[in-house]
Amino acid sequence: MPFVSIRISGSATKDQKSGIVADVTQSLVQRLGKNPAAVQIVIEEISTENYGAGGQLLVDRDAAKATPAQEDAHAEPSR
């Protein structure tokens, strides 16, 4: 019985997770000949406040990336 554990940073919609489960199951059926009823999949969503990479939390990295774009959106147009 295949057991697949998937961890993602942030969150996904129910539809996105349903698609992931369907795609991974189909891959194991096609590539390994597994019975789809035997495929077990767990999706774990990890808060970006609880996930670090490159020496910083993802929430901080994402906030730093968003800041210039947000500032541009609020800037007055040039004349």
Protein backbone atom coordinates (compact mmCIF):
# COMPACT_ATOMS: atom_id res chain seq x y z
CA MET A 1 0.00 0.00 0.00
CA PRO A 2 1.65 3.29 -1.07
CA PHE A 3 1.65 6.07 1.50
CA VAL A 4 2.48 9.54 0.19
CA SER A 5 3.13 12.51 2.47
CA ILE A 6 3.09 15.96 0.89
CA ARG A 7 4.02 19.11 2.78
CA ILE A 8 3.37 22.55 1.34
CA SER A 9 4.17 25.98 2.68
CA GLY A 10 1.14 28.18 3.04
CA SER A 11 -2.22 26.82 2.06
CA ALA A 12 -4.11 25.41 -0.90
CA THR A 13 -7.79 25.34 -1.71
CA LYS A 14 -9.86 22.18 -1.35
CA ASP A 15 -10.04 21.95 -5.15
CA GLN A 16 -6.26 22.24 -5.47
CA LYS A 17 -5.71 19.52 -2.87
CA SER A 18 -8.30 17.30 -4.55
CA GLY A 19 -6.41 17.70 -7.83
CA ILE A 20 -3.10 16.84 -6.18
CA VAL A 21 -4.59 13.69 -4.66
CA ALA A 22 -6.07 12.65 -8.01
CA ASP A 23 -2.82 13.36 -9.90
CA VAL A 24 -0.54 11.57 -7.44
CA THR A 25 -2.89 8.58 -7.25
CA GLN A 26 -3.05 8.34 -11.05
CA SER A 27 0.75 8.52 -11.28
CA LEU A 28 1.16 5.60 -8.85
CA VAL A 29 -1.46 3.61 -10.76
CA GLN A 30 0.21 4.26 -14.14
CA ARG A 31 3.86 3.99 -13.11
CA LEU A 32 3.75 1.32 -10.42
CA GLY A 33 0.56 -0.54 -11.22
CA LYS A 34 -0.90 0.20 -7.79
CA ASN A 35 -4.57 -0.21 -6.96
CA PRO A 36 -6.00 3.33 -6.58
CA ALA A 37 -8.02 2.20 -3.55
CA ALA A 38 -4.76 1.34 -1.79
CA VAL A 39 -3.08 4.73 -2.31
CA GLN A 40 -2.97 6.81 0.87
CA ILE A 41 -2.11 10.52 0.63
CA VAL A 42 -1.71 13.09 3.39
CA ILE A 43 -1.30 16.79 2.61
CA GLU A 44 0.15 18.89 5.41
CA GLU A 45 -0.05 22.66 5.17
CA ILE A 46 2.75 24.41 7.01
CA SER A 47 2.28 28.02 8.01
CA THR A 48 4.89 30.29 6.48
CA GLU A 49 5.46 31.52 10.05
CA ASN A 50 6.67 28.01 10.89
CA TYR A 51 8.90 27.45 7.86
CA GLY A 52 12.31 28.95 7.29
CA ALA A 53 14.68 28.86 4.34
CA GLY A 54 17.87 30.73 3.62
CA GLY A 55 18.09 31.98 7.20
CA GLN A 56 14.66 33.62 7.40
CA LEU A 57 11.02 32.75 7.84
CA LEU A 58 9.08 32.49 4.60
CA VAL A 59 6.50 34.94 5.93
CA ASP A 60 9.26 37.57 6.30
CA ARG A 61 10.75 36.78 2.89
CA ASP A 62 7.33 37.01 1.23
CA ALA A 63 6.56 40.29 3.01
CA ALA A 64 9.84 41.78 1.78
CA LYS A 65 9.01 40.75 -1.80
CA ALA A 66 5.50 42.22 -1.57
CA THR A 67 6.57 45.57 -0.15
CA PRO A 68 7.99 47.14 -3.37
CA ALA A 69 4.95 46.06 -5.40
CA GLN A 70 2.58 47.44 -2.79
CA GLU A 71 4.48 50.72 -2.69
CA ASP A 72 4.34 50.96 -6.50
CA ALA A 73 0.58 50.40 -6.44
CA HIS A 74 0.14 53.33 -4.05
CA ALA A 75 2.57 55.70 -5.76
CA GLU A 76 1.24 58.74 -7.54
CA PRO A 77 1.60 58.65 -11.33
CA SER A 78 4.39 60.69 -12.90
CA ARG A 79 3.40 63.90 -14.61
